Amino acid sequence: MTITLEVESTLTDRYQTTVPETVRRALKLGKRDKLHYVIRQNGEVVLTRATTHEGDDPVLGQFLGFLADDIAAHPERLQGLDAGLVERIQSLVGGIDLDLDAALPEDDE
């Protein structure tokens, strides 16, 4: 026998809602997770956790696409860095040790 749980939530004036705790637990949702909706012809809506591809960053992807388009459209705008600027950058960050794979502290997420 299949057990069905039913829960409700309310829309705010801005058409926002809180996902009920039972739904969050069932979908294993955390803060900043994305939701996926499937709207069927009969008006039924299926809500699932959106699958993400590890390493994909949609904002970064859009920015890199913008840069590629701009470079293709205006290659004459490209400029090399002069030695003085490179030296200045090295003086500011040359001795900093950084692990890009380290997890962020909870306060920075």
Coordinates of C-alpha atoms in Angstrom, one line a residue, residues 90 92-98:
Q90 CA 52.5 40.3 -8.1
L92 CA 49.7 42.6 -4.0
V93 CA 49.0 38.8 -4.3
G94 CA 52.4 37.1 -4.9
G95 CA 52.8 35.7 -1.4
I96 CA 49.2 34.6 -0.8
D97 CA 48.6 30.8 -0.5
L98 CA 45.1 29.8 -1.6

